PDB file of C-alpha atoms in Angstrom:
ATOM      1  CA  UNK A 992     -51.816 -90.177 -79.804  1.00  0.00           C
ATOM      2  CA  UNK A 993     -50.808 -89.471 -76.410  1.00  0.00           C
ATOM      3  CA  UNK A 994     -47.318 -89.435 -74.894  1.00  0.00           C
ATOM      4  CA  UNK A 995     -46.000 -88.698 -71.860  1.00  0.00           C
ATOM      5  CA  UNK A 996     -42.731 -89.416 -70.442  1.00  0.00           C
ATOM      6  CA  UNK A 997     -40.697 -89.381 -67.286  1.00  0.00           C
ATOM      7  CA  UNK A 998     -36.842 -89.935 -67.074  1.00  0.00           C
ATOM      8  CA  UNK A 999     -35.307 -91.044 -63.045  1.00  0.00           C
ATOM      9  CA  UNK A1000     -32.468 -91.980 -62.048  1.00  0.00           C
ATOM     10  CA  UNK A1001     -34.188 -94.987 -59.633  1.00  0.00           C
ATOM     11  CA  UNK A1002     -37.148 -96.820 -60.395  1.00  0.00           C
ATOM     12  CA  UNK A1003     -38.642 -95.885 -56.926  1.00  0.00           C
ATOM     13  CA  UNK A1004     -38.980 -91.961 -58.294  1.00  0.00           C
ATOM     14  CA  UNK A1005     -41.483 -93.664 -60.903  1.00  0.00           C
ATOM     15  CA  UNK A1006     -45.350 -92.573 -60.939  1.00  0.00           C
ATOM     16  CA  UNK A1007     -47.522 -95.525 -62.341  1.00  0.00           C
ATOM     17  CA  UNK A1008     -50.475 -97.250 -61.618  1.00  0.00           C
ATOM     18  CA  UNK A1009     -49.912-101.343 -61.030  1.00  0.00           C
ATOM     19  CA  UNK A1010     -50.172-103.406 -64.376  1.00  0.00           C
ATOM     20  CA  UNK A1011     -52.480-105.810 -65.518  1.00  0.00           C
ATOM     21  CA  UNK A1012     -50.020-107.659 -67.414  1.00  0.00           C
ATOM     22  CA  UNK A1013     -46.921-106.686 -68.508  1.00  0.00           C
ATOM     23  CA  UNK A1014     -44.722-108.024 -71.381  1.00  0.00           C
ATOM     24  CA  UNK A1015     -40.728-108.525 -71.166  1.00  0.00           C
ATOM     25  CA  UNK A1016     -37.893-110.330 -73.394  1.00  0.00           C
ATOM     26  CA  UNK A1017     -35.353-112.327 -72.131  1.00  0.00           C
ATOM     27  CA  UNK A1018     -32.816-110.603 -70.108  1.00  0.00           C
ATOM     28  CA  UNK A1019     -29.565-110.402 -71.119  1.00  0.00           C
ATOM     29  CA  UNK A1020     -27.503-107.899 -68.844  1.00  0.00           C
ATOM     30  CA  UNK A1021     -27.681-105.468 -65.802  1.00  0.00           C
ATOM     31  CA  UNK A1022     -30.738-103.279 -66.961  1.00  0.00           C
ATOM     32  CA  UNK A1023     -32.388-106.847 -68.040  1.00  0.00           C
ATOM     33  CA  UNK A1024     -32.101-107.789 -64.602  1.00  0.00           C
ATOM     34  CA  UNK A1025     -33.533-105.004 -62.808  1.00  0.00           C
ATOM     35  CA  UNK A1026     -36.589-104.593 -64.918  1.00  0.00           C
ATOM     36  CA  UNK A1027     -37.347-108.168 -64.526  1.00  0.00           C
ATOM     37  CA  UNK A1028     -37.189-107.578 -61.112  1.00  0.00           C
ATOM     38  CA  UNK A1029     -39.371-104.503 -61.076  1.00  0.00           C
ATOM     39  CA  UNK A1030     -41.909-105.912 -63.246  1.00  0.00           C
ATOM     40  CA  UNK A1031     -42.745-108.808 -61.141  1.00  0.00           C
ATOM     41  CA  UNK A1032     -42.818-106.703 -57.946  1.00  0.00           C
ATOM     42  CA  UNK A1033     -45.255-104.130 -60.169  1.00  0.00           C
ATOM     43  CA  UNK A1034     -47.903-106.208 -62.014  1.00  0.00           C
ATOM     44  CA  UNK A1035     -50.161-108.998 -61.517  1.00  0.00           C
ATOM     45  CA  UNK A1036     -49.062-110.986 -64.603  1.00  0.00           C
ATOM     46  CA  UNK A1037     -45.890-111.361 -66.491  1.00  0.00           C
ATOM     47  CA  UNK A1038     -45.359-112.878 -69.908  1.00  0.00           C
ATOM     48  CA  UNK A1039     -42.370-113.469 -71.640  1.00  0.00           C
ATOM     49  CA  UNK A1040     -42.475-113.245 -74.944  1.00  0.00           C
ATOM     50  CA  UNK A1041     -40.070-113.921 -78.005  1.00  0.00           C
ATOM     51  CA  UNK A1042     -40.414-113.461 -82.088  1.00  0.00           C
ATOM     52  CA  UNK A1043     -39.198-115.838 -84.495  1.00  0.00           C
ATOM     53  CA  UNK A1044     -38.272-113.998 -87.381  1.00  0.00           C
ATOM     54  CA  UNK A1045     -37.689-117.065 -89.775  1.00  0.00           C
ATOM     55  CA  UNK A1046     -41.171-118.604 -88.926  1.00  0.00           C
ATOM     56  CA  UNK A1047     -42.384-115.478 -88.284  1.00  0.00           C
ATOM     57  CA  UNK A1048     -44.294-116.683 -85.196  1.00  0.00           C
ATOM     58  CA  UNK A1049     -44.493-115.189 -81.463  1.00  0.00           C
ATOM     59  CA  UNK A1050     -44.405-116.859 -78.287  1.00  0.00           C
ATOM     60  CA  UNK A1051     -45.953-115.764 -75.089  1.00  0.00           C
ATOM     61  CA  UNK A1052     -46.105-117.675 -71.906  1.00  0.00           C
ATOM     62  CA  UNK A1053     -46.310-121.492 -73.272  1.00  0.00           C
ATOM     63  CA  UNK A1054     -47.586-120.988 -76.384  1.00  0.00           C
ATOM     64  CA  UNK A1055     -46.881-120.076 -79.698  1.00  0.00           C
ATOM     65  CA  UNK A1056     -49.078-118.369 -82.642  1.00  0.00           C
ATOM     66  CA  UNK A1057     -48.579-117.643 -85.820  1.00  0.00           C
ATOM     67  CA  UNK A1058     -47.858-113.294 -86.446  1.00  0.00           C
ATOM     68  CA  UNK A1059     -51.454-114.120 -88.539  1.00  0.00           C
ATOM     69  CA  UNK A1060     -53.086-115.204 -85.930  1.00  0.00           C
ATOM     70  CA  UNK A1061     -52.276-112.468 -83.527  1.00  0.00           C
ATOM     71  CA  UNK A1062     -55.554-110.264 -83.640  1.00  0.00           C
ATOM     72  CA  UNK A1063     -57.377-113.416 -83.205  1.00  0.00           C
ATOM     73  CA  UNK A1064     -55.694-114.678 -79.561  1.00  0.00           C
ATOM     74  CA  UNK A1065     -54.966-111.281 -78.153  1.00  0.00           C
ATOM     75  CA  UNK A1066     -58.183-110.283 -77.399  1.00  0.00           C
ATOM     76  CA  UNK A1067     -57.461-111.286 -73.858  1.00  0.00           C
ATOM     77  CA  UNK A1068     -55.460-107.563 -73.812  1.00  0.00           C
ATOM     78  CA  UNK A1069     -59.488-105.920 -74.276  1.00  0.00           C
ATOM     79  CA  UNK A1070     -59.214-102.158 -72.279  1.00  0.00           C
ATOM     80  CA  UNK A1071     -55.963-103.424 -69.882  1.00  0.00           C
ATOM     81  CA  UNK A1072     -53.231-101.677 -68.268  1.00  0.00           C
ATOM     82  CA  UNK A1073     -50.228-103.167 -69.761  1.00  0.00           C
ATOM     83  CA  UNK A1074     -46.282-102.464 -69.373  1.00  0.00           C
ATOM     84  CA  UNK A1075     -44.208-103.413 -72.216  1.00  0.00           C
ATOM     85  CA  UNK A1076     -40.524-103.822 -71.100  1.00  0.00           C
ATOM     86  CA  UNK A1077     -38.670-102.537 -74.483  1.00  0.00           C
ATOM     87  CA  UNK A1078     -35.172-103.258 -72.796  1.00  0.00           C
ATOM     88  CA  UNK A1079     -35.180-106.714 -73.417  1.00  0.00           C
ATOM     89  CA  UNK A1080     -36.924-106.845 -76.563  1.00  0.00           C
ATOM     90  CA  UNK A1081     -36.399-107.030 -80.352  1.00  0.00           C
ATOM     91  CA  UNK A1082     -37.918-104.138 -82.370  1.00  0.00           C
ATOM     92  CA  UNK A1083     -39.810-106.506 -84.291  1.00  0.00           C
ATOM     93  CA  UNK A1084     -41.313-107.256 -80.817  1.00  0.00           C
ATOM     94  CA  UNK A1085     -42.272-104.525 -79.521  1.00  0.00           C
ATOM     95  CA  UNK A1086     -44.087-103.377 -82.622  1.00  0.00           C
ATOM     96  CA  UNK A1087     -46.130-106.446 -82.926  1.00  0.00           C
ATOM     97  CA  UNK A1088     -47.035-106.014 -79.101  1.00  0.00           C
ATOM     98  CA  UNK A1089     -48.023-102.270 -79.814  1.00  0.00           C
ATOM     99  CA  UNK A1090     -49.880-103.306 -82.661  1.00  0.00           C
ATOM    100  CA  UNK A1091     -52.086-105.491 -80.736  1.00  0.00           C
ATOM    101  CA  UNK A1092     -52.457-102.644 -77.737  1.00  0.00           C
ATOM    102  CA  UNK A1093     -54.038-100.284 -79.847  1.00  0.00           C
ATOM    103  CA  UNK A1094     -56.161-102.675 -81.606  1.00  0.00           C
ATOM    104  CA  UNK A1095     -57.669-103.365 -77.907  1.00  0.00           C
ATOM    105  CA  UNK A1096     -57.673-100.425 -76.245  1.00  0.00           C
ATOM    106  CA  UNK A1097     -55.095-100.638 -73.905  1.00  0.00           C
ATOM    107  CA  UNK A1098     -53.799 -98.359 -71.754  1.00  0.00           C
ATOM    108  CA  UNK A1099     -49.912 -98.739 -72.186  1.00  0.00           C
ATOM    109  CA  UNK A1100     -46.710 -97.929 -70.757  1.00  0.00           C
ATOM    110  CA  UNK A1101     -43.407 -98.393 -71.949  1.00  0.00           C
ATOM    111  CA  UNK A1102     -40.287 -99.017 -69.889  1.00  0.00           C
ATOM    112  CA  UNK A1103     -36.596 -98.351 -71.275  1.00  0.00           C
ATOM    113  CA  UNK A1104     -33.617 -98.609 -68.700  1.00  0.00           C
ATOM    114  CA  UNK A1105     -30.441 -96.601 -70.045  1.00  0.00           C
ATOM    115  CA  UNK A1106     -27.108 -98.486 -69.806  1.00  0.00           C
ATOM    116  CA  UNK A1107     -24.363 -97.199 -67.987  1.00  0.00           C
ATOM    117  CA  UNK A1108     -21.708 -98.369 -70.004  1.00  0.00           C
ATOM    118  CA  UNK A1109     -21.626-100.495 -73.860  1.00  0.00           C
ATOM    119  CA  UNK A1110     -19.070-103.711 -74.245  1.00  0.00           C
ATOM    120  CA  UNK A1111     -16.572-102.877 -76.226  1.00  0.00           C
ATOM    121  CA  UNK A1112     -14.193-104.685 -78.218  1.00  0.00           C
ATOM    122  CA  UNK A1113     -10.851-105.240 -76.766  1.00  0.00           C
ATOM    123  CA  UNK A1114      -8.203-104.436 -79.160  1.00  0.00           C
ATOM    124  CA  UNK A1115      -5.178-102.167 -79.266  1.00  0.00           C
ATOM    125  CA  UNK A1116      -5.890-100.520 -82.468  1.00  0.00           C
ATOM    126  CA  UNK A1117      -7.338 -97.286 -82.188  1.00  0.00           C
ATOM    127  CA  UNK A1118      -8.874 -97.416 -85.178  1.00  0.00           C
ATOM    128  CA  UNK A1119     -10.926 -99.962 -83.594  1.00  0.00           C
ATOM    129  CA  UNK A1120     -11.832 -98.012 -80.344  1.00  0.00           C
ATOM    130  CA  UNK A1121     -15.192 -97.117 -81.165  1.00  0.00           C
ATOM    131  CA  UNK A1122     -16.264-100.641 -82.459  1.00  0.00           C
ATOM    132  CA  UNK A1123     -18.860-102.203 -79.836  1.00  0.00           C
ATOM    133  CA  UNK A1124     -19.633-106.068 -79.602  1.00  0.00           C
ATOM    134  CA  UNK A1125     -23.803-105.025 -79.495  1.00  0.00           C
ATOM    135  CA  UNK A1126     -25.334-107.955 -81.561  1.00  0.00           C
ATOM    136  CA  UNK A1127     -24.323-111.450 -82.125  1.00  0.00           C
ATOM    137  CA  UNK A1128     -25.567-112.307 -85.444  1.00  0.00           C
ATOM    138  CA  UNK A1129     -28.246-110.030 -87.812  1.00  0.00           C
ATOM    139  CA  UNK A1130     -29.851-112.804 -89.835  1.00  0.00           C
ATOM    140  CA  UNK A1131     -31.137-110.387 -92.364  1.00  0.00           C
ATOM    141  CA  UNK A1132     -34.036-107.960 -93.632  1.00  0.00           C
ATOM    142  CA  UNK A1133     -36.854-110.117 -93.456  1.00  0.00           C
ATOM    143  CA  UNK A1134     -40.272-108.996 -93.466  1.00  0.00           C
ATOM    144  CA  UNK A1135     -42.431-108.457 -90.417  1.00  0.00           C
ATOM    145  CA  UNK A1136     -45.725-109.382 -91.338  1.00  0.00           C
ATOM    146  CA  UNK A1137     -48.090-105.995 -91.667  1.00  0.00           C
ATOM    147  CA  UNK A1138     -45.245-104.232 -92.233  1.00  0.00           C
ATOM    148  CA  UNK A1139     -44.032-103.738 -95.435  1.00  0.00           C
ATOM    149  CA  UNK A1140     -45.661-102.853 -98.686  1.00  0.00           C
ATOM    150  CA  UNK A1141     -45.335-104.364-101.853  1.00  0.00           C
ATOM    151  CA  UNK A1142     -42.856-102.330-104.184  1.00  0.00           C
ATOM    152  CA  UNK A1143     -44.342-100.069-105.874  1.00  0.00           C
ATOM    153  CA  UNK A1144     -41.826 -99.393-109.271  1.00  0.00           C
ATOM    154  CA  UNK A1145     -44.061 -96.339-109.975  1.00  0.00           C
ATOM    155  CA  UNK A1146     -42.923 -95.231-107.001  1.00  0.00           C
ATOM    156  CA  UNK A1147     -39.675 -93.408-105.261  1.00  0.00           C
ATOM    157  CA  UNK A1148     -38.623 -94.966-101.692  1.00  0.00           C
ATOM    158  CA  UNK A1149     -37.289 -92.367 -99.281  1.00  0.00           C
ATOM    159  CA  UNK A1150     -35.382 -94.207 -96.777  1.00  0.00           C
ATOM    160  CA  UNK A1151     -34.650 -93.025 -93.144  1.00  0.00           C
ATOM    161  CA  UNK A1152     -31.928 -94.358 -90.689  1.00  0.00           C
ATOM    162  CA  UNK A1153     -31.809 -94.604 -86.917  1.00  0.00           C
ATOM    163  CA  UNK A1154     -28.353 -94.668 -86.792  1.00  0.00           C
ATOM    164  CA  UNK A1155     -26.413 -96.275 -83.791  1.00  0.00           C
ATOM    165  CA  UNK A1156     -23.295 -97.390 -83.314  1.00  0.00           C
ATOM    166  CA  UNK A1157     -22.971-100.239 -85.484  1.00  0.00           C
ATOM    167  CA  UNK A1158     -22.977 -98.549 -89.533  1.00  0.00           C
ATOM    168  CA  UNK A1159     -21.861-102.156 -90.925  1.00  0.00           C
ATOM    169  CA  UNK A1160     -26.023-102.233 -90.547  1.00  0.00           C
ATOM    170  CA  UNK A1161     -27.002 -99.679 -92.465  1.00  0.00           C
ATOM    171  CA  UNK A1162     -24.594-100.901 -95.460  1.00  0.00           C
ATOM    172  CA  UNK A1163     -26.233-104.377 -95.890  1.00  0.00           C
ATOM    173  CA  UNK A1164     -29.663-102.778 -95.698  1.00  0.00           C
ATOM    174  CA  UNK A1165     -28.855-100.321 -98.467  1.00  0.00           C
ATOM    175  CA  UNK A1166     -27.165-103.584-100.565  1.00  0.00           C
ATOM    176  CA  UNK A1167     -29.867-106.186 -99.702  1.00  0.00           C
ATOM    177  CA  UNK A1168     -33.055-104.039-100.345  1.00  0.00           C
ATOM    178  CA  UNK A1169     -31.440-102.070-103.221  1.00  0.00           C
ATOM    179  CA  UNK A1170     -32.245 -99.082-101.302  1.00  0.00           C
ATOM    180  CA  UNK A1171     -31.236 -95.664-103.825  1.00  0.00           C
ATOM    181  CA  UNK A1172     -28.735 -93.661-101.797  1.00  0.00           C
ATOM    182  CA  UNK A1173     -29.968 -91.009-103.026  1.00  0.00           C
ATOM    183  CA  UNK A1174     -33.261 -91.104-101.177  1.00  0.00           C
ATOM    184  CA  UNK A1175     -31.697 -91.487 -97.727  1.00  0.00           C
ATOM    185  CA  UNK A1176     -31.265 -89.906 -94.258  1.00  0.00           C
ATOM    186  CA  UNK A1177     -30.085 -90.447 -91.181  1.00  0.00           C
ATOM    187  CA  UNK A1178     -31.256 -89.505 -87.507  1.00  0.00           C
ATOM    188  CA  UNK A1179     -28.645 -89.017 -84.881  1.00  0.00           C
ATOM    189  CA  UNK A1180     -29.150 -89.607 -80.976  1.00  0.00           C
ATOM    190  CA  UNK A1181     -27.816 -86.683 -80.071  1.00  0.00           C
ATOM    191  CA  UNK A1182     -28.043 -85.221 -77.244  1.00  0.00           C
ATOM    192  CA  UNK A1183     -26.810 -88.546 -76.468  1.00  0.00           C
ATOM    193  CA  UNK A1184     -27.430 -90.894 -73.532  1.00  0.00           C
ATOM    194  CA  UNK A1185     -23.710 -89.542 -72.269  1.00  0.00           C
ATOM    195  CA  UNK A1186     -22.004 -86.511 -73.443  1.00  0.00           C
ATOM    196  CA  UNK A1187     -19.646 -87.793 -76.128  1.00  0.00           C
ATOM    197  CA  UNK A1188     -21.553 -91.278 -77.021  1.00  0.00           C
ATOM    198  CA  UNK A1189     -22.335 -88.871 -80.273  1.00  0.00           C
ATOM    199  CA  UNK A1190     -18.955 -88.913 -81.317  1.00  0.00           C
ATOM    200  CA  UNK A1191     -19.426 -93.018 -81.610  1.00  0.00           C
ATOM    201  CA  UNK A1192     -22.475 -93.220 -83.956  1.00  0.00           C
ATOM    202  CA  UNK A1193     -20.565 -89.874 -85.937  1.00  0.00           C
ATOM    203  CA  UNK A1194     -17.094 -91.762 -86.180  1.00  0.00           C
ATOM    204  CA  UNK A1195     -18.797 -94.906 -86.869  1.00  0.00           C
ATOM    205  CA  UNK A1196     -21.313 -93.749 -89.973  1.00  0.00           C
ATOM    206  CA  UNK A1197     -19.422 -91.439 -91.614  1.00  0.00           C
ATOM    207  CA  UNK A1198     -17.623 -93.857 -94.006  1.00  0.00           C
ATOM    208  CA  UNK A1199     -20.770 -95.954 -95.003  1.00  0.00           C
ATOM    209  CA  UNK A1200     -22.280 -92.268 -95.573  1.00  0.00           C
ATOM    210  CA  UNK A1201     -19.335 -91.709 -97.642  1.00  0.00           C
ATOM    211  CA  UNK A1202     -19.105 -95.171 -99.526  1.00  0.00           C
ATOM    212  CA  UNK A1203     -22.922 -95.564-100.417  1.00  0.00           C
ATOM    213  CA  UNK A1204     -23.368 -92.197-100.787  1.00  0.00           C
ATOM    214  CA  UNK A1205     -25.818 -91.076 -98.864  1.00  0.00           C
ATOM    215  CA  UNK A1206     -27.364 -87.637 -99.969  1.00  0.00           C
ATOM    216  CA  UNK A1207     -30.085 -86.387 -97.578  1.00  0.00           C
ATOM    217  CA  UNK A1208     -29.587 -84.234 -95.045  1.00  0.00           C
ATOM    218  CA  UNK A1209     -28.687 -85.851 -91.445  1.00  0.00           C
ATOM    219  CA  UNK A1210     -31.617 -85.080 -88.855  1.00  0.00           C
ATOM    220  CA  UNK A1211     -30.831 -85.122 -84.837  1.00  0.00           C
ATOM    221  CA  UNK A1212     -33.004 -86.187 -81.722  1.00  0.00           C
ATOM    222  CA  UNK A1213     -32.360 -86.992 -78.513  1.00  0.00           C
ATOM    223  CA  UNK A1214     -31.079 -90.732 -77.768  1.00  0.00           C
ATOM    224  CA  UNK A1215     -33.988 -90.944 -74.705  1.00  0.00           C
ATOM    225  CA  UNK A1216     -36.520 -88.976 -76.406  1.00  0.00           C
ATOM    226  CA  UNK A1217     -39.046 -90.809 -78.350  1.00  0.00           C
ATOM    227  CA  UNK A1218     -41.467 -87.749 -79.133  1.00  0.00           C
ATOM    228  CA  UNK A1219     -38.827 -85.998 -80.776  1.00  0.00           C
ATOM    229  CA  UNK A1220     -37.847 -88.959 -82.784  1.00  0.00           C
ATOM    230  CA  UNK A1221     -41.337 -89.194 -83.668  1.00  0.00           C
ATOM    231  CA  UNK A1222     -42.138 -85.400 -84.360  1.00  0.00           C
ATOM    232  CA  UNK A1223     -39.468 -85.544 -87.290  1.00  0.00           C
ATOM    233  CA  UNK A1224     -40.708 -88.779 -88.834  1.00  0.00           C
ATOM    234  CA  UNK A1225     -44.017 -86.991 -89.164  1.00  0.00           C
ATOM    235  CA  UNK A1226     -41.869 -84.092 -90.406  1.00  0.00           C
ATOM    236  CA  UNK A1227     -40.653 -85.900 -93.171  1.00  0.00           C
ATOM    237  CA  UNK A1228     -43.816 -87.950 -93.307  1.00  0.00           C
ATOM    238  CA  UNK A1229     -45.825 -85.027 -94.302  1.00  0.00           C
ATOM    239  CA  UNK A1230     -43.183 -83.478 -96.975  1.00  0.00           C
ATOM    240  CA  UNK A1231     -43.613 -86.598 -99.157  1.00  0.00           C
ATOM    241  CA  UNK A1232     -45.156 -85.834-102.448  1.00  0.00           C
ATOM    242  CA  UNK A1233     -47.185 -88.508-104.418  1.00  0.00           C
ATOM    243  CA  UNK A1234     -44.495 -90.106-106.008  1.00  0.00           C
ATOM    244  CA  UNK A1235     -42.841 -91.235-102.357  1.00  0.00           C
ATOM    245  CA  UNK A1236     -43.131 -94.011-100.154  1.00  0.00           C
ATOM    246  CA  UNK A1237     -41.594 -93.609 -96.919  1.00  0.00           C
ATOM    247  CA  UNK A1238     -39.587 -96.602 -95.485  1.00  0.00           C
ATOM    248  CA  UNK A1239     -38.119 -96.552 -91.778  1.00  0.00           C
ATOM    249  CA  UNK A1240     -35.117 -98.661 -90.685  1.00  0.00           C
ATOM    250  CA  UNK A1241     -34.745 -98.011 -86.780  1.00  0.00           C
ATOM    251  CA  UNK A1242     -31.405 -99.800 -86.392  1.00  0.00           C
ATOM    252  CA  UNK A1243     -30.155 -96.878 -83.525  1.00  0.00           C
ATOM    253  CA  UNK A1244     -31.048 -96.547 -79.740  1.00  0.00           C
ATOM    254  CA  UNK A1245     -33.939 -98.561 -78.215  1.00  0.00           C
ATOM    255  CA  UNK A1246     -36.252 -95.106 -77.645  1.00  0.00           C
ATOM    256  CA  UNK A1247     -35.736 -94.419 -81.809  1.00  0.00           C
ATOM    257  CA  UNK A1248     -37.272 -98.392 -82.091  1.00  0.00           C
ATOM    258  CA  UNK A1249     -40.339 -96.732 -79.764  1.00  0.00           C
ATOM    259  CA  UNK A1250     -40.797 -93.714 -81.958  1.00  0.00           C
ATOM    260  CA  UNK A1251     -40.493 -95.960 -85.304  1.00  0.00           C
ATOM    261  CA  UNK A1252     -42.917 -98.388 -83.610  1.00  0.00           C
ATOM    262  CA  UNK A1253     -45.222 -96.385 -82.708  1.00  0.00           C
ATOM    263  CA  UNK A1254     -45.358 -94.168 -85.637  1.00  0.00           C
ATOM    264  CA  UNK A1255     -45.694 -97.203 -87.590  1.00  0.00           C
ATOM    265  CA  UNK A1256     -49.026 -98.462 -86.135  1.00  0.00           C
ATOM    266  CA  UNK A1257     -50.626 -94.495 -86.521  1.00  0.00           C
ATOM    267  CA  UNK A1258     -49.358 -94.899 -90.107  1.00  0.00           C
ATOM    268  CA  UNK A1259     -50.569 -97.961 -92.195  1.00  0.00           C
ATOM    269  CA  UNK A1260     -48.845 -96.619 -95.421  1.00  0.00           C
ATOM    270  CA  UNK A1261     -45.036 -96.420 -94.049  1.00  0.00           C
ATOM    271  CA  UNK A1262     -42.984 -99.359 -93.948  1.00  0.00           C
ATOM    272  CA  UNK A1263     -40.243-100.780 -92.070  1.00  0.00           C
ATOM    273  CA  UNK A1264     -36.523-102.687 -92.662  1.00  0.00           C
ATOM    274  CA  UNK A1265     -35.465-104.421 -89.822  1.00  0.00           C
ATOM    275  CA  UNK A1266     -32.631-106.842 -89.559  1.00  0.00           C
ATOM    276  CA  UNK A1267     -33.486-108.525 -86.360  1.00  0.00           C
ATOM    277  CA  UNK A1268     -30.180-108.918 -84.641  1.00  0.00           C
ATOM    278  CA  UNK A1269     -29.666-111.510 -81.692  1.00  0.00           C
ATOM    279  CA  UNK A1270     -28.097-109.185 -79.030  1.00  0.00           C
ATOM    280  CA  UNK A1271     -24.561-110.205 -77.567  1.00  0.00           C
ATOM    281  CA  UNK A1272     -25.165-111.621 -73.666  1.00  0.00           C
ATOM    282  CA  UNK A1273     -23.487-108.610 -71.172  1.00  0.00           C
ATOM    283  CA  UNK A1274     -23.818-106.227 -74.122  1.00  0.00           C
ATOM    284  CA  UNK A1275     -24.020-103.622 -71.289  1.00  0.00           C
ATOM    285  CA  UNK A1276     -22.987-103.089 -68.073  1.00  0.00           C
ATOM    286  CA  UNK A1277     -25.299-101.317 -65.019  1.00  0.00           C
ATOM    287  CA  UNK A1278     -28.297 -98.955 -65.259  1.00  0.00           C
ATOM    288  CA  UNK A1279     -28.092 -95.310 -65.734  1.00  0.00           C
ATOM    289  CA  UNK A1280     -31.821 -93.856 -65.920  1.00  0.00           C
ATOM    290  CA  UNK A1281     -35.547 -95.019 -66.253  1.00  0.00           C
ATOM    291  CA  UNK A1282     -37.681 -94.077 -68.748  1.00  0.00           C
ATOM    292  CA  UNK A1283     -41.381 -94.930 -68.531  1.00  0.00           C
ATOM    293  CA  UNK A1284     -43.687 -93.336 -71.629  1.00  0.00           C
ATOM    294  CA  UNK A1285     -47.045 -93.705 -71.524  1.00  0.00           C
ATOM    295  CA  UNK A1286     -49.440 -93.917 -74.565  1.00  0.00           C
ATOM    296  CA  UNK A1287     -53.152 -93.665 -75.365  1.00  0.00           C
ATOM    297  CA  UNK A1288     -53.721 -93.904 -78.851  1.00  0.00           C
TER     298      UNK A1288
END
């Protein structure tokens, strides 16, 4: 795999070719906005697309398929140039879209806008100054199809976190998919999008660390950085002994969703918890910077 990346503070500073289609969520706040916007200026087709994860079906455009049925109908991507817009999208999305890019060939680019600022919640406690209103509702850990292996009791499950800012996360994943503490670690966004956004997912963690237990050593890559983020899955990856069975739950920063995506469809043998959160409306306010990777599997 390929990966290249540029980071601007404007979109205009960007260096791509026009896009054949290009794929984008429903926008929810400032940086939803303005890559709508840019998308439509910067590719000759734009599909909106949206995953249900309790019929486990995807819509694009007008119509709907089942996640089965995928390979089947998106033959239409066959050797494009496509943009997928992960700012607006669910994980679960954007790994079902990447799935299908590589499967066809496609020359792909991914664009992540940065917020400038995260919603908090407004309370005068300060124990509560570090709590962010980021998601809505998380319906659960259910299964995207292609996924997730069957449990293999013969088998040891190491476990590893992208850890954000909401930790509440990580301690229903660990209770609902009796995940052994023992066989866990974290990643860490740091250096962060801002200097001191660390301290948040730190703060934030370290009592569901405590609680459940969690014994593996804590692993750090930049927030905007998905090579990184990928370069130390494949580090743990590759230290797995026979027994092991490598699980990723990329409940962190959007570019840690990339790296788990992408190292997910290079990797047929890893699987993936994901809780599939519906994002609070004005979860963010204005853009900071653009990323735009581009991939050639």
């Amino acid at each position: 795999m390929n990966l290249k990346m540029q980071e601007e503070i404007d979109s205009s500073k960007l260096s791509f070719d026009r896009w054949d289609i290009s794929f984008v969520g429903k926008p929810l706040d400032d940086r939803g906005d303005e890559a709508t916007t840019f998308i439509k200026e910067n590719s000759k087709e734009v599909i909106e697309i949206k995953y249900n994860a309790y019929e486990m079906t995807f819509k694009y455009g007008s119509k709907t398929v089942l996640i089965d049925d995928l390979d089947d109908v998106f033959t239409f991507l066959q050797s494009k140039n496509i943009l997928i817009e992960a700012t607006t999208m669910s994980f679960a999305e954007l790994l079902l879209l990447l799935k299908q890019a590589k499967i066809n060939d496609c020359d792909i680019s991914i664009l992540y806008l940065e917020p400038r600022s995260y919603a908090q919640i407004r309370t005068p406690l300060i124990i509560h100054r570090r709590e962010f209103e980021l998601s809505q509702e998380t319906p659960g850990f259910f299964p995207i199809p292609g996924f997730i292996k069957s449990y293999s009791p013969d088998k040891i499950r190491r476990t590893i976190f992208i850890a954000g800012y909401e930790s509440e996360r990580i301690d229903r994943a660990i209770e609902e998919n009796s995940i052994s503490s023992n066989n866990c670690a974290l990643i860490f966004g740091v250096p962060a999008f801002q200097a001191g956004w660390e301290m948040n997912s730190f703060a934030n963690n370290i009592s569901v660390i405590k609680e459940q237990r969690i014994m593996g050593e804590p692993y750090f890559s930049s927030a905007n950085n998905p090579g990184a983020t990928y370069d130390i899955l494949e580090e743990i990856y590759m230290s797995l002994d026979s027994e092991e069975e490598m699980y990723i739950a990329p409940l962190g920063p959007k570019p840690g969703g990339i790296a788990t995506a992408l190292f997910l469809v290079q990797n047929e043998d890893v699987s993936v918890f994901y809780d599939h959160p519906s994002k609070s409306p004005t979860r963010s306010k204005e853009v900071n910077k653009w990323h735009l990777y581009t991939i050639k599997f």
